[in-house]
Tab-separated table of C-alpha atoms in Angstrom:
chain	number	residue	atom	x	y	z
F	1	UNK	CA	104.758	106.300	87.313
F	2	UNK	CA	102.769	103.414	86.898
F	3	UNK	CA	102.790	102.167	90.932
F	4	UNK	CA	99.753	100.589	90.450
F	5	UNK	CA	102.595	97.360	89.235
F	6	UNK	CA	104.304	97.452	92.496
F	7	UNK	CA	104.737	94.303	94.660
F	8	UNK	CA	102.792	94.956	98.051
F	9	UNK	CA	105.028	94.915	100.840
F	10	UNK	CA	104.163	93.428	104.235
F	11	UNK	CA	105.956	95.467	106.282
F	12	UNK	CA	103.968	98.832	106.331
F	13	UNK	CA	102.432	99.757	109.772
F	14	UNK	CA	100.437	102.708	110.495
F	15	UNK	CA	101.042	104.347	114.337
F	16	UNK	CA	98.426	103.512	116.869
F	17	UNK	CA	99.414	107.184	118.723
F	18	UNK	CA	100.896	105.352	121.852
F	19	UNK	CA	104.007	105.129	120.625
F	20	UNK	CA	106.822	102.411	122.541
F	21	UNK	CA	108.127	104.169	125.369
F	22	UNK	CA	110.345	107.856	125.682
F	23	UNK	CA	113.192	108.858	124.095
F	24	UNK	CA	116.415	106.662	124.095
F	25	UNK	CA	119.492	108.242	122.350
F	26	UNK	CA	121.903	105.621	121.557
F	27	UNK	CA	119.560	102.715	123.114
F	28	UNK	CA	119.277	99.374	121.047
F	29	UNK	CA	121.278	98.975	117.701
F	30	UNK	CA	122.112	103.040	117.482
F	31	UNK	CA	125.571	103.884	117.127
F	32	UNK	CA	126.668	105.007	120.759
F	33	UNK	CA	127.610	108.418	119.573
F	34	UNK	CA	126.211	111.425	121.481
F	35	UNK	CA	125.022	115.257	121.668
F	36	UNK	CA	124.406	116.847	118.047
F	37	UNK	CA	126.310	114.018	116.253
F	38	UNK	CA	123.754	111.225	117.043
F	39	UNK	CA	121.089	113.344	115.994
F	40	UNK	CA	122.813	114.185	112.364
F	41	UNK	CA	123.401	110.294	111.888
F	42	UNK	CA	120.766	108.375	114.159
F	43	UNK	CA	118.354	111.191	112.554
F	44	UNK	CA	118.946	110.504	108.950
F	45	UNK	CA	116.555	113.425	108.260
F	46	UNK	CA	115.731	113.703	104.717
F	47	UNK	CA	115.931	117.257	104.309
F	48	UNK	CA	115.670	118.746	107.698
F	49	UNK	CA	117.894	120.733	109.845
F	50	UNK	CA	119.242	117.365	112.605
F	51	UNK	CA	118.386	119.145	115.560
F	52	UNK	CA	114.663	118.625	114.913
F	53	UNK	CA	114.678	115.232	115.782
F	54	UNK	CA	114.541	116.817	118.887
F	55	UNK	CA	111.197	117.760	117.833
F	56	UNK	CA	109.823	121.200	119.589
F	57	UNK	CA	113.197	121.174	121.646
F	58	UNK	CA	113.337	125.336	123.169
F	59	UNK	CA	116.233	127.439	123.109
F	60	UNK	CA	116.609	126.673	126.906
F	61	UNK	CA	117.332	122.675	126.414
F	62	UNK	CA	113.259	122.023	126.783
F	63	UNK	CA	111.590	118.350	126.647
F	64	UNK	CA	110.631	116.690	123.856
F	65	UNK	CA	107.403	117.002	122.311
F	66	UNK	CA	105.644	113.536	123.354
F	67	UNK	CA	103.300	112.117	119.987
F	68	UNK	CA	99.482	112.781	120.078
F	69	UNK	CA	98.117	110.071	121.299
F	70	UNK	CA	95.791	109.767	118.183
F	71	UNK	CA	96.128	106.804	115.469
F	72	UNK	CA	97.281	107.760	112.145
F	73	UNK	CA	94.710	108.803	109.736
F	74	UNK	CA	96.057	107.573	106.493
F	75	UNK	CA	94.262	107.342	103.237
F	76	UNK	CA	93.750	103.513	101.940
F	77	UNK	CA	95.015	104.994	98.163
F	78	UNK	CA	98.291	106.653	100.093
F	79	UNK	CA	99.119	103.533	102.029
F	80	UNK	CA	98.837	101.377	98.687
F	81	UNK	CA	101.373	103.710	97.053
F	82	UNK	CA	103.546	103.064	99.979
F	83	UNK	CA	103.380	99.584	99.970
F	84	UNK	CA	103.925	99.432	96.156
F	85	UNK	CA	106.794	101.233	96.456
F	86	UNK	CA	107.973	99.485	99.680
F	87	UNK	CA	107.049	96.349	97.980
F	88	UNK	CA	109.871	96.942	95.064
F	89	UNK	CA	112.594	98.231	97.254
F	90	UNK	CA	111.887	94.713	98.945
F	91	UNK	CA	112.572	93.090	95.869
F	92	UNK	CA	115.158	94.732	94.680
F	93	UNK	CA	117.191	94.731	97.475
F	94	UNK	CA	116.079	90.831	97.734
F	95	UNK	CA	117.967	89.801	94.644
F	96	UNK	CA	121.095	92.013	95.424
F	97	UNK	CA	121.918	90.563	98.169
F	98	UNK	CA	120.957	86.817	97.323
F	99	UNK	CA	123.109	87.396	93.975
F	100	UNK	CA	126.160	87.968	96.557
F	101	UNK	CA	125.329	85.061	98.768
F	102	UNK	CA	123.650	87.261	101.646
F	103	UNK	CA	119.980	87.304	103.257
F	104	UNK	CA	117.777	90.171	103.143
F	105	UNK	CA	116.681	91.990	106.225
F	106	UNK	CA	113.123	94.188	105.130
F	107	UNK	CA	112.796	97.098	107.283
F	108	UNK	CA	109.104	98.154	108.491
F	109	UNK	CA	107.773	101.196	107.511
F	110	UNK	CA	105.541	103.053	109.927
F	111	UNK	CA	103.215	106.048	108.994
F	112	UNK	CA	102.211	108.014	111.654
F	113	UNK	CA	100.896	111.718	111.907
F	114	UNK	CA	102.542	114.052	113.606
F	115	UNK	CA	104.769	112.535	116.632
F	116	UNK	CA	105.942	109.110	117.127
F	117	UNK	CA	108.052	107.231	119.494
F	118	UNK	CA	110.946	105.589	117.978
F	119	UNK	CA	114.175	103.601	119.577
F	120	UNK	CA	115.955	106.518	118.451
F	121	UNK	CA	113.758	109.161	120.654
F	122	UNK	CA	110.406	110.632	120.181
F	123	UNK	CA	110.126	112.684	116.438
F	124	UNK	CA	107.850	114.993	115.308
F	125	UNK	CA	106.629	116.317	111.604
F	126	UNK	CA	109.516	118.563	111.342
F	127	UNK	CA	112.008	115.496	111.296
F	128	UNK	CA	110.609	114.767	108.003
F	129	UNK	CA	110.977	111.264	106.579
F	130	UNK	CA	113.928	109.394	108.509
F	131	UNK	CA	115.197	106.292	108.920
F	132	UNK	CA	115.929	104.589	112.746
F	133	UNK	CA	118.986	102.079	112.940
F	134	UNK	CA	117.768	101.124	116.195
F	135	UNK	CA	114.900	99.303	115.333
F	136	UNK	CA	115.318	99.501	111.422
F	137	UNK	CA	111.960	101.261	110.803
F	138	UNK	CA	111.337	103.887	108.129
F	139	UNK	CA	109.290	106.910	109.613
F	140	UNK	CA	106.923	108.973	107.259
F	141	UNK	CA	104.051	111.246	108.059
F	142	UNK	CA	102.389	111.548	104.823
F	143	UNK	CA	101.694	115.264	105.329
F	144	UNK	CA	105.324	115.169	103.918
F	145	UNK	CA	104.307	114.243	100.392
F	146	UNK	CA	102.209	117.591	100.294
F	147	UNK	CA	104.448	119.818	101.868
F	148	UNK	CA	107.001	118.479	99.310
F	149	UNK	CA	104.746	119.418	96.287
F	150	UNK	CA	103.944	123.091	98.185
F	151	UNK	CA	107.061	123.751	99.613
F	152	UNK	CA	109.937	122.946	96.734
F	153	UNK	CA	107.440	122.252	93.923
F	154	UNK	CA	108.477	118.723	93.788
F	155	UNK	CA	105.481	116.767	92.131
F	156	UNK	CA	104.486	113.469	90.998
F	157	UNK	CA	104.554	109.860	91.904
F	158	UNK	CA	108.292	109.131	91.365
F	159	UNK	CA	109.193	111.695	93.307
F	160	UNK	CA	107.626	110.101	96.512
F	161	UNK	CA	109.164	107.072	95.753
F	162	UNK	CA	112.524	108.591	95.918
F	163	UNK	CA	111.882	110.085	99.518
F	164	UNK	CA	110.960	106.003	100.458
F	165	UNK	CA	113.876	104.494	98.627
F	166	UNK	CA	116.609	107.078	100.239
F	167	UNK	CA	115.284	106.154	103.426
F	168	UNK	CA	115.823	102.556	102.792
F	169	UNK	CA	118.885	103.128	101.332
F	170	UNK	CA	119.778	104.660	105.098
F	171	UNK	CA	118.949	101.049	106.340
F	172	UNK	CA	120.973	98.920	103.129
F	173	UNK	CA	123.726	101.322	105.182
F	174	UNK	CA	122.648	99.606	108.489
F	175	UNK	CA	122.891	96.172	106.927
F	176	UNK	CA	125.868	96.633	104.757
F	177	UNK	CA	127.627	98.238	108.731
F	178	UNK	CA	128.242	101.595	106.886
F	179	UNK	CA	127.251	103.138	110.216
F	180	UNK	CA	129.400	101.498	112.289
F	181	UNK	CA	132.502	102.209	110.307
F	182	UNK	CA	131.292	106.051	110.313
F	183	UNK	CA	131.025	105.926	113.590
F	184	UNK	CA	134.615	103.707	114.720
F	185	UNK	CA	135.977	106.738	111.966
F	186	UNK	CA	133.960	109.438	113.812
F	187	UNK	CA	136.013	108.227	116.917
F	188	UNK	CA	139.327	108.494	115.078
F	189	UNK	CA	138.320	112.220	114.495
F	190	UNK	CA	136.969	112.421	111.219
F	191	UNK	CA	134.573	114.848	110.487
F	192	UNK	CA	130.710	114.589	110.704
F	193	UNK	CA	129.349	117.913	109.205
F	194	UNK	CA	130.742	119.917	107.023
F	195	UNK	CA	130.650	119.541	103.208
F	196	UNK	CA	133.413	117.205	103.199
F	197	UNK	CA	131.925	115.392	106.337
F	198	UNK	CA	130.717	111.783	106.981
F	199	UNK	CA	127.187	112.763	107.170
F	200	UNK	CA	127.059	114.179	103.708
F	201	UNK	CA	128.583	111.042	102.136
F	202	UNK	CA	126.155	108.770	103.845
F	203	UNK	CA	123.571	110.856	102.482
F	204	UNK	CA	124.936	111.008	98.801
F	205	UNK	CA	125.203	107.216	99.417
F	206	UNK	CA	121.679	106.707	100.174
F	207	UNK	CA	120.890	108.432	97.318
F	208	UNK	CA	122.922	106.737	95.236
F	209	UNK	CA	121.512	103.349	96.277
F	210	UNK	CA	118.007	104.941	95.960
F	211	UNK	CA	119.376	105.258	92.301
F	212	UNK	CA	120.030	101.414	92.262
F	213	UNK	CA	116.567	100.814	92.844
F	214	UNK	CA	115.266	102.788	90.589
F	215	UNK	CA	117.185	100.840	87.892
F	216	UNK	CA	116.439	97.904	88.890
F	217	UNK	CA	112.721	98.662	89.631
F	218	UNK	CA	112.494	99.800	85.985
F	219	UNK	CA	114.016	96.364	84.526
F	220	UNK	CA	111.516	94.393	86.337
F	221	UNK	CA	108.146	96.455	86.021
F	222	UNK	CA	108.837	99.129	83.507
F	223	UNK	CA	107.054	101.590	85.630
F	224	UNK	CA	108.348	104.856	84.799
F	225	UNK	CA	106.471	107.104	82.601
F	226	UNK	CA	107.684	110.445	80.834
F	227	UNK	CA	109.280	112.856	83.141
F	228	UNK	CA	109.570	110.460	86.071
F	229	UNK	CA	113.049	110.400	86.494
F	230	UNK	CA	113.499	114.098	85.951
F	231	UNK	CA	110.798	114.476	89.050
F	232	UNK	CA	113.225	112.363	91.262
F	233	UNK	CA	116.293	114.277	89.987
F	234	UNK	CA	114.096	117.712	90.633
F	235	UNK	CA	113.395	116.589	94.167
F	236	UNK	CA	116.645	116.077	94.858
F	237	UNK	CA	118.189	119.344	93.521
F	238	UNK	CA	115.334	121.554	95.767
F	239	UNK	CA	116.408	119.312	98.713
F	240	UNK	CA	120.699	120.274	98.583
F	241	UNK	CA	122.137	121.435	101.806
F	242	UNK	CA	123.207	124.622	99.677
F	243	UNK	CA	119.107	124.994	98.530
F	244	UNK	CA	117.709	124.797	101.668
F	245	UNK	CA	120.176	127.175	103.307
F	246	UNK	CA	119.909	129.642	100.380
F	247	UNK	CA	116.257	129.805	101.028
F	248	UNK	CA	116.016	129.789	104.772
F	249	UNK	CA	118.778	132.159	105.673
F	250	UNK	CA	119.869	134.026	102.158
F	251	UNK	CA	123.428	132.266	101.933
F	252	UNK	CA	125.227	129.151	102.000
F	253	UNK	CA	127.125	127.762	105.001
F	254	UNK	CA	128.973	124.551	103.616
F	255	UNK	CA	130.520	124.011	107.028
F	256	UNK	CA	127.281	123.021	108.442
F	257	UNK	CA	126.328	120.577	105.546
F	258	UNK	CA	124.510	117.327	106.113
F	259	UNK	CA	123.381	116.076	103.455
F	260	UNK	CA	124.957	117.466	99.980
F	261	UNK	CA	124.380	120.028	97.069
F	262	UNK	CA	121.411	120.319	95.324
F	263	UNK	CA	124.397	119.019	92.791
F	264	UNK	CA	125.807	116.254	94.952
F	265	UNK	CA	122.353	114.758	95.576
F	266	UNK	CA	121.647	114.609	91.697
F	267	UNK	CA	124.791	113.226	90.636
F	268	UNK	CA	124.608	110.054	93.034
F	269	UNK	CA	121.224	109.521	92.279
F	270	UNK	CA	121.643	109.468	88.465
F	271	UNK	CA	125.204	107.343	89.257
F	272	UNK	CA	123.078	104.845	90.706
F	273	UNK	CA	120.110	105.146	88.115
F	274	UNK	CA	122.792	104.608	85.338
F	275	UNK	CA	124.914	102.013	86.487
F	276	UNK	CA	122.588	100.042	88.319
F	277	UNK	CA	125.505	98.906	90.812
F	278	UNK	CA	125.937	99.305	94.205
F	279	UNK	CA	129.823	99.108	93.614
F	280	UNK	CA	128.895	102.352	92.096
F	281	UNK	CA	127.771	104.429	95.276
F	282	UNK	CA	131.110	104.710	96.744
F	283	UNK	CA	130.736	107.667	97.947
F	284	UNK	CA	133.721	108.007	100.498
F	285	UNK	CA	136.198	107.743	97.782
F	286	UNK	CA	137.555	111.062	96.696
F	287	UNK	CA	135.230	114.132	96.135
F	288	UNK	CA	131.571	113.603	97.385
């Protein structure tokens, strides 16, 4: 992946360690929904059991683990890839919605090394890359990028950029009031987890529109090199509900799915890559 032709986004911050005040589930723009539930949506972990929003949370109900303190040490080379890629999800999304009459709203994306403060509580490394409705940020710790090449084999620049664009696609959700109508049908009783759940087609939806951008990102820069697209599609299979599971506990629960199959995860992305369309990423029509 040629990054290096990325337009540099604004809108990257890197954590100063303080942080902006304690946790506050459901505070600002979250969704008002409580206990596990608001973690599994407000969370939007990327590959991450929900419950570790709650960062270093004991089995007896304990505190939240409060960030460092310490500024984020972030390489000047890592941050430019960031921003690139930032940068093109920015434009992208920029001409989508001014081709259907609408404004843009960038989100900020903050880097920050291990613990930060968010309007949706306080998150730690473990949360992996998420997005926060509340104050439509995009949270990364960088140390992500190498546990994704170390822990699931996942290499190469494209594949990074996926991790960014599903998280964006988590706030395109925001703006487009996804969650809001998952949560007013999460009130009506429909299902959250579970492989049929809400929270899996949000995330099959946000990989879907990360799919969109990475069609449209291609038009415009011709970026993508040999292999880059099967990197994204590789990330995403090592990252399925059913993958994870397999590997942390020997078998597959699909009644405590969150995000998707390893084969779910692929086939949005690719029906986003391919069509280019976000009328394409319906994903709560039919069969996830």
């Amino acid at each position: 992946m040629d990054w290096q032709k990325g337009e540099r986004s604004q809108n990257v911050d890197v954590d100063s360690g303080g942080g902006g005040g304690g946790p506050r589930f459901g505070g600002g723009r979250g969704l008002g929904i409580g206990g596990i539930v608001i973690l599994a949506i407000l969370g939007m972990v990327f590959f991450k059991d929900p419950t570790a929003l709650l960062s270093q949370v004991d089995q007896g109900g304990g505190q939240v683990a409060a960030p460092s303190g310490q500024p984020a040490q972030v390489d000047p080379q890592q941050k430019d890839f960031v921003s690139a890629v930032l940068g093109s999800t920015e434009k992208t999304w920029g001409d989508i919605f001014a081709a259907n009459g609408r404004q843009y709203t960038q989100p900020r994306l903050v880097l920050f090394n291990g613990g930060v403060n968010t309007a949706c509580g306080a998150a730690s490394t473990a949360v992996g890359p998420f997005y926060c409705p509340g104050d439509q940020k995009v949270y990364l710790d960088l140390a992500f990028f190498q546990e994704l090449q170390n822990r699931f084999q996942a290499t190469g620049d494209f594949a990074r950029a996926y991790v960014i664009a599903h998280e964006v696609g988590h706030h395109m959700q925001n703006l487009l009031g996804v969650f809001d109508r998952a949560d007013q049908a999460r009130r009506q009783g429909a299902r959250m987890e579970g492989a049929d759940g809400l929270s899996v087609r949000q995330e099959l939806q946000a990989d879907c529109f990360a799919g969109v951008w990475a069609y449209h990102s291609q038009e415009r820069l011709h970026w993508l090199q040999a292999g880059d697209i099967e990197s994204a599609l590789n990330a995403a299979s090592k990252i399925g509900d059913d993958a994870l599971q397999q590997q942390a506990r020997g078998r597959v629960v699909p009644d405590s799915f969150t995000h998707g199959t390893s084969a779910q995860r692929v086939k949005w992305f690719r029906a986003g890559f391919e069509s280019g369309k976000v009328g394409s990423c319906n994903t709560f029509a039919g069969e996830p």
